[in-house]
PDB file of C-alpha atoms in Angstrom:
ATOM      1  CA  UNK K   3       0.000   0.000   0.000  1.00  0.00           C
ATOM      2  CA  UNK K   4       2.886   2.378   0.682  1.00  0.00           C
ATOM      3  CA  UNK K   5       4.174   2.194  -2.863  1.00  0.00           C
ATOM      4  CA  UNK K   6       0.718   2.891  -4.255  1.00  0.00           C
ATOM      5  CA  UNK K   7       0.430   6.060  -2.170  1.00  0.00           C
ATOM      6  CA  UNK K   8       3.847   7.191  -3.402  1.00  0.00           C
ATOM      7  CA  UNK K   9       2.822   6.757  -7.029  1.00  0.00           C
ATOM      8  CA  UNK K  10      -0.377   8.746  -6.488  1.00  0.00           C
ATOM      9  CA  UNK K  11       1.534  11.581  -4.810  1.00  0.00           C
ATOM     10  CA  UNK K  12       4.050  11.738  -7.696  1.00  0.00           C
ATOM     11  CA  UNK K  13       1.231  11.907 -10.230  1.00  0.00           C
ATOM     12  CA  UNK K  14      -0.409  14.809  -8.383  1.00  0.00           C
ATOM     13  CA  UNK K  15       2.896  16.688  -8.138  1.00  0.00           C
ATOM     14  CA  UNK K  16       3.480  16.231 -11.864  1.00  0.00           C
ATOM     15  CA  UNK K  17       0.015  17.560 -12.702  1.00  0.00           C
ATOM     16  CA  UNK K  18       0.566  20.621 -10.435  1.00  0.00           C
ATOM     17  CA  UNK K  19       3.916  21.460 -12.079  1.00  0.00           C
ATOM     18  CA  UNK K  20       2.331  21.241 -15.534  1.00  0.00           C
ATOM     19  CA  UNK K  21      -0.495  23.555 -14.494  1.00  0.00           C
ATOM     20  CA  UNK K  22       1.983  26.142 -13.205  1.00  0.00           C
ATOM     21  CA  UNK K  23       3.902  26.114 -16.517  1.00  0.00           C
ATOM     22  CA  UNK K  24       0.667  26.634 -18.446  1.00  0.00           C
ATOM     23  CA  UNK K  25      -0.275  29.612 -16.284  1.00  0.00           C
ATOM     24  CA  UNK K  26       3.217  31.151 -16.618  1.00  0.00           C
ATOM     25  CA  UNK K  27       3.143  30.818 -20.408  1.00  0.00           C
ATOM     26  CA  UNK K  28      -0.206  32.631 -20.582  1.00  0.00           C
ATOM     27  CA  UNK K  29       0.940  35.429 -18.261  1.00  0.00           C
ATOM     28  CA  UNK K  30       4.318  35.935 -20.009  1.00  0.00           C
ATOM     29  CA  UNK K  31       7.820  36.450 -18.706  1.00  0.00           C
ATOM     30  CA  UNK K  32       6.787  39.264 -16.446  1.00  0.00           C
ATOM     31  CA  UNK K  33       4.422  37.076 -14.615  1.00  0.00           C
ATOM     32  CA  UNK K  34       7.085  34.396 -14.305  1.00  0.00           C
ATOM     33  CA  UNK K  35       9.495  36.896 -12.843  1.00  0.00           C
ATOM     34  CA  UNK K  36       6.796  38.033 -10.456  1.00  0.00           C
ATOM     35  CA  UNK K  37       5.858  34.497  -9.414  1.00  0.00           C
ATOM     36  CA  UNK K  38       6.602  33.761  -5.826  1.00  0.00           C
ATOM     37  CA  UNK K  39       7.693  37.391  -5.168  1.00  0.00           C
ATOM     38  CA  UNK K  40       6.186  40.170  -3.102  1.00  0.00           C
ATOM     39  CA  UNK K  41       6.217  42.394  -6.217  1.00  0.00           C
ATOM     40  CA  UNK K  42       3.151  40.591  -7.493  1.00  0.00           C
ATOM     41  CA  UNK K  43       1.185  42.172  -4.732  1.00  0.00           C
ATOM     42  CA  UNK K  44       2.080  45.819  -5.862  1.00  0.00           C
ATOM     43  CA  UNK K  45      -0.742  47.188  -8.150  1.00  0.00           C
ATOM     44  CA  UNK K  46       1.632  49.590  -9.945  1.00  0.00           C
ATOM     45  CA  UNK K  47       4.001  46.795 -10.867  1.00  0.00           C
ATOM     46  CA  UNK K  48       1.098  44.702 -12.009  1.00  0.00           C
ATOM     47  CA  UNK K  49       0.054  47.523 -14.430  1.00  0.00           C
ATOM     48  CA  UNK K  50       3.646  47.676 -15.797  1.00  0.00           C
ATOM     49  CA  UNK K  51       3.676  43.938 -16.414  1.00  0.00           C
ATOM     50  CA  UNK K  52       0.259  44.155 -18.126  1.00  0.00           C
ATOM     51  CA  UNK K  53       1.469  46.963 -20.395  1.00  0.00           C
ATOM     52  CA  UNK K  54       4.571  44.969 -21.310  1.00  0.00           C
ATOM     53  CA  UNK K  55       2.399  42.038 -22.174  1.00  0.00           C
ATOM     54  CA  UNK K  56       0.194  44.276 -24.408  1.00  0.00           C
ATOM     55  CA  UNK K  57       3.222  45.694 -26.202  1.00  0.00           C
ATOM     56  CA  UNK K  58       4.571  42.235 -26.856  1.00  0.00           C
ATOM     57  CA  UNK K  59       1.188  41.234 -28.229  1.00  0.00           C
ATOM     58  CA  UNK K  60       1.249  44.221 -30.587  1.00  0.00           C
ATOM     59  CA  UNK K  61       4.761  43.345 -31.702  1.00  0.00           C
ATOM     60  CA  UNK K  62       3.562  39.893 -32.496  1.00  0.00           C
ATOM     61  CA  UNK K  63       0.787  41.249 -34.759  1.00  0.00           C
ATOM     62  CA  UNK K  64       3.068  43.692 -36.645  1.00  0.00           C
ATOM     63  CA  UNK K  65       1.147  46.832 -35.502  1.00  0.00           C
ATOM     64  CA  UNK K  66       3.232  49.949 -34.707  1.00  0.00           C
ATOM     65  CA  UNK K  67       3.904  50.549 -31.062  1.00  0.00           C
ATOM     66  CA  UNK K  68       3.294  54.232 -30.267  1.00  0.00           C
ATOM     67  CA  UNK K  69       3.567  55.733 -26.843  1.00  0.00           C
ATOM     68  CA  UNK K  70       1.171  58.422 -25.665  1.00  0.00           C
ATOM     69  CA  UNK K  71       3.916  61.063 -25.792  1.00  0.00           C
ATOM     70  CA  UNK K  72       4.681  60.273 -29.464  1.00  0.00           C
ATOM     71  CA  UNK K  73       1.088  60.757 -30.763  1.00  0.00           C
ATOM     72  CA  UNK K  74       1.193  63.801 -33.192  1.00  0.00           C
ATOM     73  CA  UNK K  75      -1.290  66.604 -32.621  1.00  0.00           C
ATOM     74  CA  UNK K  76      -4.289  66.697 -34.963  1.00  0.00           C
ATOM     75  CA  UNK K  77      -3.915  68.945 -38.075  1.00  0.00           C
ATOM     76  CA  UNK K  78      -5.538  72.389 -37.918  1.00  0.00           C
ATOM     77  CA  UNK K  79      -9.005  72.644 -39.440  1.00  0.00           C
ATOM     78  CA  UNK K  80      -9.133  73.941 -43.059  1.00  0.00           C
ATOM     79  CA  UNK K  81     -10.102  77.609 -43.564  1.00  0.00           C
ATOM     80  CA  UNK K  82     -13.796  78.233 -44.101  1.00  0.00           C
ATOM     81  CA  UNK K  83     -14.846  78.481 -47.784  1.00  0.00           C
ATOM     82  CA  UNK K  84     -15.688  81.938 -49.179  1.00  0.00           C
ATOM     83  CA  UNK K  85     -19.309  82.933 -48.800  1.00  0.00           C
ATOM     84  CA  UNK K  86     -21.445  81.757 -51.671  1.00  0.00           C
ATOM     85  CA  UNK K  87     -23.380  84.252 -53.749  1.00  0.00           C
ATOM     86  CA  UNK K  88     -23.189  86.344 -56.931  1.00  0.00           C
ATOM     87  CA  UNK K  89     -20.200  88.620 -57.532  1.00  0.00           C
ATOM     88  CA  UNK K  90     -20.778  92.341 -56.947  1.00  0.00           C
ATOM     89  CA  UNK K  91     -21.789  94.195 -60.127  1.00  0.00           C
ATOM     90  CA  UNK K  92     -19.045  96.198 -61.907  1.00  0.00           C
ATOM     91  CA  UNK K  93     -19.061  99.978 -61.441  1.00  0.00           C
ATOM     92  CA  UNK K  94     -21.162 101.856 -63.992  1.00  0.00           C
ATOM     93  CA  UNK K  95     -19.296 103.517 -66.888  1.00  0.00           C
ATOM     94  CA  UNK K  96     -18.684 107.253 -66.617  1.00  0.00           C
ATOM     95  CA  UNK K  97     -21.328 109.428 -68.257  1.00  0.00           C
ATOM     96  CA  UNK K  98     -20.487 110.886 -71.679  1.00  0.00           C
ATOM     97  CA  UNK K  99     -19.151 114.445 -71.646  1.00  0.00           C
ATOM     98  CA  UNK K 100     -21.729 117.139 -72.378  1.00  0.00           C
ATOM     99  CA  UNK K 101     -21.654 118.859 -75.764  1.00  0.00           C
ATOM    100  CA  UNK K 102     -19.032 121.566 -75.863  1.00  0.00           C
ATOM    101  CA  UNK K 103     -18.515 124.453 -78.205  1.00  0.00           C
ATOM    102  CA  UNK K 104     -14.762 123.920 -78.573  1.00  0.00           C
ATOM    103  CA  UNK K 105     -13.450 123.021 -82.021  1.00  0.00           C
ATOM    104  CA  UNK K 106     -12.556 119.447 -81.021  1.00  0.00           C
ATOM    105  CA  UNK K 107     -16.086 118.563 -79.855  1.00  0.00           C
ATOM    106  CA  UNK K 108     -18.187 121.182 -81.624  1.00  0.00           C
ATOM    107  CA  UNK K 109     -21.647 120.046 -82.704  1.00  0.00           C
ATOM    108  CA  UNK K 110     -23.582 121.955 -85.350  1.00  0.00           C
ATOM    109  CA  UNK K 111     -26.933 122.993 -83.844  1.00  0.00           C
ATOM    110  CA  UNK K 112     -28.376 123.688 -87.297  1.00  0.00           C
ATOM    111  CA  UNK K 113     -29.953 120.833 -89.249  1.00  0.00           C
ATOM    112  CA  UNK K 114     -29.678 120.681 -93.059  1.00  0.00           C
ATOM    113  CA  UNK K 115     -32.511 122.659 -94.631  1.00  0.00           C
ATOM    114  CA  UNK K 116     -33.563 122.034 -98.220  1.00  0.00           C
ATOM    115  CA  UNK K 117     -30.515 119.813 -98.710  1.00  0.00           C
ATOM    116  CA  UNK K 118     -28.147 122.700 -97.878  1.00  0.00           C
ATOM    117  CA  UNK K 119     -25.688 122.966 -95.018  1.00  0.00           C
ATOM    118  CA  UNK K 120     -26.604 125.677 -92.512  1.00  0.00           C
ATOM    119  CA  UNK K 121     -24.328 127.172 -89.855  1.00  0.00           C
ATOM    120  CA  UNK K 122     -25.157 129.112 -86.686  1.00  0.00           C
ATOM    121  CA  UNK K 123     -24.604 132.885 -86.681  1.00  0.00           C
ATOM    122  CA  UNK K 124     -25.117 135.260 -83.801  1.00  0.00           C
ATOM    123  CA  UNK K 125     -28.412 137.025 -84.356  1.00  0.00           C
ATOM    124  CA  UNK K 126     -31.358 138.754 -82.807  1.00  0.00           C
ATOM    125  CA  UNK K 127     -34.212 136.282 -82.456  1.00  0.00           C
ATOM    126  CA  UNK K 128     -36.863 138.522 -84.042  1.00  0.00           C
ATOM    127  CA  UNK K 129     -34.630 139.488 -86.966  1.00  0.00           C
ATOM    128  CA  UNK K 130     -33.824 135.788 -87.564  1.00  0.00           C
ATOM    129  CA  UNK K 131     -37.514 134.945 -87.780  1.00  0.00           C
ATOM    130  CA  UNK K 132     -38.212 138.024 -89.934  1.00  0.00           C
ATOM    131  CA  UNK K 133     -35.627 136.804 -92.472  1.00  0.00           C
ATOM    132  CA  UNK K 134     -37.397 133.418 -92.659  1.00  0.00           C
ATOM    133  CA  UNK K 135     -34.476 131.617 -90.977  1.00  0.00           C
ATOM    134  CA  UNK K 136     -34.379 128.987 -88.232  1.00  0.00           C
ATOM    135  CA  UNK K 137     -33.525 130.272 -84.751  1.00  0.00           C
ATOM    136  CA  UNK K 138     -31.832 127.765 -82.385  1.00  0.00           C
ATOM    137  CA  UNK K 139     -30.813 130.079 -79.523  1.00  0.00           C
ATOM    138  CA  UNK K 140     -28.218 128.555 -77.145  1.00  0.00           C
ATOM    139  CA  UNK K 141     -28.417 125.006 -78.519  1.00  0.00           C
ATOM    140  CA  UNK K 142     -25.085 123.165 -78.046  1.00  0.00           C
ATOM    141  CA  UNK K 143     -23.394 126.361 -76.859  1.00  0.00           C
ATOM    142  CA  UNK K 144     -21.644 127.048 -73.553  1.00  0.00           C
ATOM    143  CA  UNK K 145     -22.082 130.785 -74.017  1.00  0.00           C
ATOM    144  CA  UNK K 146     -25.051 131.994 -71.999  1.00  0.00           C
ATOM    145  CA  UNK K 147     -25.308 134.984 -74.338  1.00  0.00           C
ATOM    146  CA  UNK K 148     -25.491 132.813 -77.453  1.00  0.00           C
ATOM    147  CA  UNK K 149     -28.382 133.680 -79.765  1.00  0.00           C
ATOM    148  CA  UNK K 150     -27.931 131.555 -82.867  1.00  0.00           C
ATOM    149  CA  UNK K 151     -29.646 131.796 -86.241  1.00  0.00           C
ATOM    150  CA  UNK K 152     -29.151 129.133 -88.945  1.00  0.00           C
ATOM    151  CA  UNK K 153     -27.775 130.630 -92.177  1.00  0.00           C
ATOM    152  CA  UNK K 154     -26.737 128.865 -95.391  1.00  0.00           C
ATOM    153  CA  UNK K 155     -23.035 128.045 -95.454  1.00  0.00           C
ATOM    154  CA  UNK K 156     -22.763 129.790 -98.857  1.00  0.00           C
ATOM    155  CA  UNK K 157     -23.671 133.129 -97.281  1.00  0.00           C
ATOM    156  CA  UNK K 158     -20.927 135.464 -96.024  1.00  0.00           C
ATOM    157  CA  UNK K 159     -21.571 137.011 -92.611  1.00  0.00           C
ATOM    158  CA  UNK K 160     -19.521 139.817 -91.038  1.00  0.00           C
ATOM    159  CA  UNK K 161     -20.256 142.255 -88.236  1.00  0.00           C
ATOM    160  CA  UNK K 162     -21.900 145.446 -89.428  1.00  0.00           C
ATOM    161  CA  UNK K 163     -24.616 147.952 -88.681  1.00  0.00           C
ATOM    162  CA  UNK K 164     -28.300 148.193 -89.470  1.00  0.00           C
ATOM    163  CA  UNK K 165     -27.764 151.504 -91.312  1.00  0.00           C
ATOM    164  CA  UNK K 166     -25.245 150.077 -93.788  1.00  0.00           C
ATOM    165  CA  UNK K 167     -26.505 146.502 -94.186  1.00  0.00           C
ATOM    166  CA  UNK K 168     -28.804 147.215 -97.157  1.00  0.00           C
ATOM    167  CA  UNK K 169     -29.318 145.346-100.429  1.00  0.00           C
ATOM    168  CA  UNK K 170     -27.989 147.103-103.528  1.00  0.00           C
ATOM    169  CA  UNK K 171     -26.980 145.982-107.040  1.00  0.00           C
ATOM    170  CA  UNK K 172     -25.607 142.462-106.840  1.00  0.00           C
ATOM    171  CA  UNK K 173     -25.690 142.643-103.048  1.00  0.00           C
ATOM    172  CA  UNK K 174     -28.553 140.869-101.254  1.00  0.00           C
ATOM    173  CA  UNK K 175     -27.903 141.621 -97.617  1.00  0.00           C
ATOM    174  CA  UNK K 176     -29.798 140.518 -94.493  1.00  0.00           C
ATOM    175  CA  UNK K 177     -29.324 142.310 -91.174  1.00  0.00           C
ATOM    176  CA  UNK K 178     -29.328 139.892 -88.199  1.00  0.00           C
ATOM    177  CA  UNK K 179     -27.636 142.091 -85.549  1.00  0.00           C
ATOM    178  CA  UNK K 180     -24.703 142.029 -85.050  1.00  0.00           C
ATOM    179  CA  UNK K 181     -24.111 140.155 -88.325  1.00  0.00           C
ATOM    180  CA  UNK K 182     -24.700 141.423 -91.821  1.00  0.00           C
ATOM    181  CA  UNK K 183     -25.054 138.388 -94.080  1.00  0.00           C
ATOM    182  CA  UNK K 184     -24.677 138.599 -97.867  1.00  0.00           C
ATOM    183  CA  UNK K 185     -26.071 135.956-100.252  1.00  0.00           C
ATOM    184  CA  UNK K 186     -23.821 134.479-102.967  1.00  0.00           C
ATOM    185  CA  UNK K 187     -24.185 135.352-106.654  1.00  0.00           C
ATOM    186  CA  UNK K 188     -26.191 133.678-107.966  1.00  0.00           C
ATOM    187  CA  UNK K 189     -28.301 132.999-104.912  1.00  0.00           C
ATOM    188  CA  UNK K 190     -28.332 129.230-105.577  1.00  0.00           C
ATOM    189  CA  UNK K 191     -24.543 128.975-105.573  1.00  0.00           C
ATOM    190  CA  UNK K 192     -23.409 126.181-103.220  1.00  0.00           C
ATOM    191  CA  UNK K 193     -20.210 128.096-102.321  1.00  0.00           C
ATOM    192  CA  UNK K 194     -19.412 131.589-101.111  1.00  0.00           C
ATOM    193  CA  UNK K 195     -18.743 134.213-103.764  1.00  0.00           C
ATOM    194  CA  UNK K 196     -18.099 137.080-101.301  1.00  0.00           C
ATOM    195  CA  UNK K 197     -14.863 137.106 -99.284  1.00  0.00           C
ATOM    196  CA  UNK K 198     -14.987 137.427 -95.497  1.00  0.00           C
ATOM    197  CA  UNK K 199     -14.988 141.035 -94.426  1.00  0.00           C
ATOM    198  CA  UNK K 200     -11.794 142.821 -93.436  1.00  0.00           C
ATOM    199  CA  UNK K 201     -11.543 145.975 -91.307  1.00  0.00           C
ATOM    200  CA  UNK K 202     -10.881 148.456 -94.087  1.00  0.00           C
ATOM    201  CA  UNK K 203     -12.477 151.877 -94.368  1.00  0.00           C
ATOM    202  CA  UNK K 204     -15.788 152.875 -95.923  1.00  0.00           C
ATOM    203  CA  UNK K 205     -14.020 155.525 -98.069  1.00  0.00           C
ATOM    204  CA  UNK K 206     -11.842 152.935 -99.842  1.00  0.00           C
ATOM    205  CA  UNK K 207     -14.327 150.053 -99.833  1.00  0.00           C
ATOM    206  CA  UNK K 208     -15.726 150.646-103.355  1.00  0.00           C
ATOM    207  CA  UNK K 209     -16.176 148.895-106.720  1.00  0.00           C
ATOM    208  CA  UNK K 210     -13.271 149.084-109.173  1.00  0.00           C
ATOM    209  CA  UNK K 211     -12.501 147.640-112.611  1.00  0.00           C
ATOM    210  CA  UNK K 212      -9.291 145.625-112.898  1.00  0.00           C
ATOM    211  CA  UNK K 213      -7.495 143.970-115.788  1.00  0.00           C
ATOM    212  CA  UNK K 214      -9.418 140.829-116.621  1.00  0.00           C
ATOM    213  CA  UNK K 215     -12.210 141.154-114.011  1.00  0.00           C
ATOM    214  CA  UNK K 216     -14.320 143.558-112.016  1.00  0.00           C
ATOM    215  CA  UNK K 217     -14.001 143.946-108.210  1.00  0.00           C
ATOM    216  CA  UNK K 218     -17.194 144.523-106.255  1.00  0.00           C
ATOM    217  CA  UNK K 219     -16.878 145.933-102.731  1.00  0.00           C
ATOM    218  CA  UNK K 220     -19.572 146.328-100.067  1.00  0.00           C
ATOM    219  CA  UNK K 221     -19.351 148.103 -96.716  1.00  0.00           C
ATOM    220  CA  UNK K 222     -21.326 146.350 -93.966  1.00  0.00           C
ATOM    221  CA  UNK K 223     -20.903 149.223 -91.549  1.00  0.00           C
ATOM    222  CA  UNK K 224     -17.752 147.757 -89.932  1.00  0.00           C
ATOM    223  CA  UNK K 225     -16.189 145.454 -92.545  1.00  0.00           C
ATOM    224  CA  UNK K 226     -15.464 145.500 -96.267  1.00  0.00           C
ATOM    225  CA  UNK K 227     -16.559 142.417 -98.229  1.00  0.00           C
ATOM    226  CA  UNK K 228     -15.449 141.918-101.838  1.00  0.00           C
ATOM    227  CA  UNK K 229     -16.299 139.763-104.881  1.00  0.00           C
ATOM    228  CA  UNK K 230     -14.436 139.358-108.203  1.00  0.00           C
ATOM    229  CA  UNK K 231     -16.595 138.964-111.332  1.00  0.00           C
ATOM    230  CA  UNK K 232     -15.808 138.043-114.914  1.00  0.00           C
ATOM    231  CA  UNK K 233     -18.972 137.789-116.995  1.00  0.00           C
ATOM    232  CA  UNK K 234     -21.225 135.286-115.268  1.00  0.00           C
ATOM    233  CA  UNK K 235     -18.382 133.913-113.165  1.00  0.00           C
ATOM    234  CA  UNK K 236     -18.208 135.195-109.593  1.00  0.00           C
ATOM    235  CA  UNK K 237     -15.356 134.288-107.254  1.00  0.00           C
ATOM    236  CA  UNK K 238     -14.500 135.180-103.673  1.00  0.00           C
ATOM    237  CA  UNK K 239     -11.113 136.959-103.777  1.00  0.00           C
ATOM    238  CA  UNK K 240      -8.375 136.794-101.149  1.00  0.00           C
ATOM    239  CA  UNK K 241      -7.717 139.688 -98.801  1.00  0.00           C
ATOM    240  CA  UNK K 242      -4.418 140.269 -96.995  1.00  0.00           C
ATOM    241  CA  UNK K 243      -2.759 143.042 -95.076  1.00  0.00           C
ATOM    242  CA  UNK K 244       0.185 144.258 -97.177  1.00  0.00           C
ATOM    243  CA  UNK K 245       2.599 147.145 -97.217  1.00  0.00           C
ATOM    244  CA  UNK K 246       1.707 147.803-100.879  1.00  0.00           C
ATOM    245  CA  UNK K 247      -1.122 146.304-102.948  1.00  0.00           C
ATOM    246  CA  UNK K 248       0.321 144.602-106.092  1.00  0.00           C
ATOM    247  CA  UNK K 249      -1.214 144.893-109.568  1.00  0.00           C
ATOM    248  CA  UNK K 250      -4.380 142.825-109.818  1.00  0.00           C
ATOM    249  CA  UNK K 251      -5.674 143.860-106.407  1.00  0.00           C
ATOM    250  CA  UNK K 252      -7.364 146.846-104.794  1.00  0.00           C
ATOM    251  CA  UNK K 253      -6.676 148.526-101.475  1.00  0.00           C
ATOM    252  CA  UNK K 254      -9.745 148.676 -99.220  1.00  0.00           C
ATOM    253  CA  UNK K 255      -8.174 150.634 -96.362  1.00  0.00           C
ATOM    254  CA  UNK K 256      -6.021 150.075 -93.281  1.00  0.00           C
ATOM    255  CA  UNK K 257      -3.378 148.301 -95.401  1.00  0.00           C
ATOM    256  CA  UNK K 258      -5.707 145.520 -96.632  1.00  0.00           C
ATOM    257  CA  UNK K 259      -5.488 144.439-100.263  1.00  0.00           C
ATOM    258  CA  UNK K 260      -8.093 142.237-101.982  1.00  0.00           C
ATOM    259  CA  UNK K 261      -7.862 140.506-105.358  1.00  0.00           C
ATOM    260  CA  UNK K 262      -7.067 137.319-107.201  1.00  0.00           C
ATOM    261  CA  UNK K 263      -3.691 137.185-105.520  1.00  0.00           C
TER     262      UNK K 263
END
């Protein structure tokens, strides 16, 4: 009976040793080091051993082992998108400049009448209407004293006086105050046949025959206007201020000479 008891005791001891090895393998080396020691009773040391066991498990799976201190901070949030909505409208274009009476932007206030070009001349309103002409006043003019009457472009207008601006002979004159306007010869001529007036003198502003043509002269009251005629041909001569009037021209006073120069 004694040897039977000894065999049973050896079998139990062998089973106990095997159970201990199984438990140590599951707990890992840390647990084996802690086995039979007072360190196993310290909770802090137990947490260290558990962490070591977790890290070893991660190493076995191939996952990266990252400590809490090595975790990078999260990236900053992206900037907010621009507010949705239509773009603001572009600024309006600048307004066009107003009509101006300067040469660069001058606008003719007189419309064509009867197919003929008309130009504005300073005139008294009542005299403009009395002559059967179109009065446009201050239209397209910056001058607050403008008083414009539309006259054919073939007419010659120069300042004069009511007393002198009278029709005579080939002269058909219209007094508009301050302008004395003279019609071309013939009246239907599309171009001027009288030269623009020059400040001569009334004593020398007179008709004279010249070699090859006849010079007509008319005193408006302040200016001398001239016309050269040869038969039915009528031409506006040229007038210049000269020291001496050459052959082919006539002196009309104050050093002015007019002719086919």
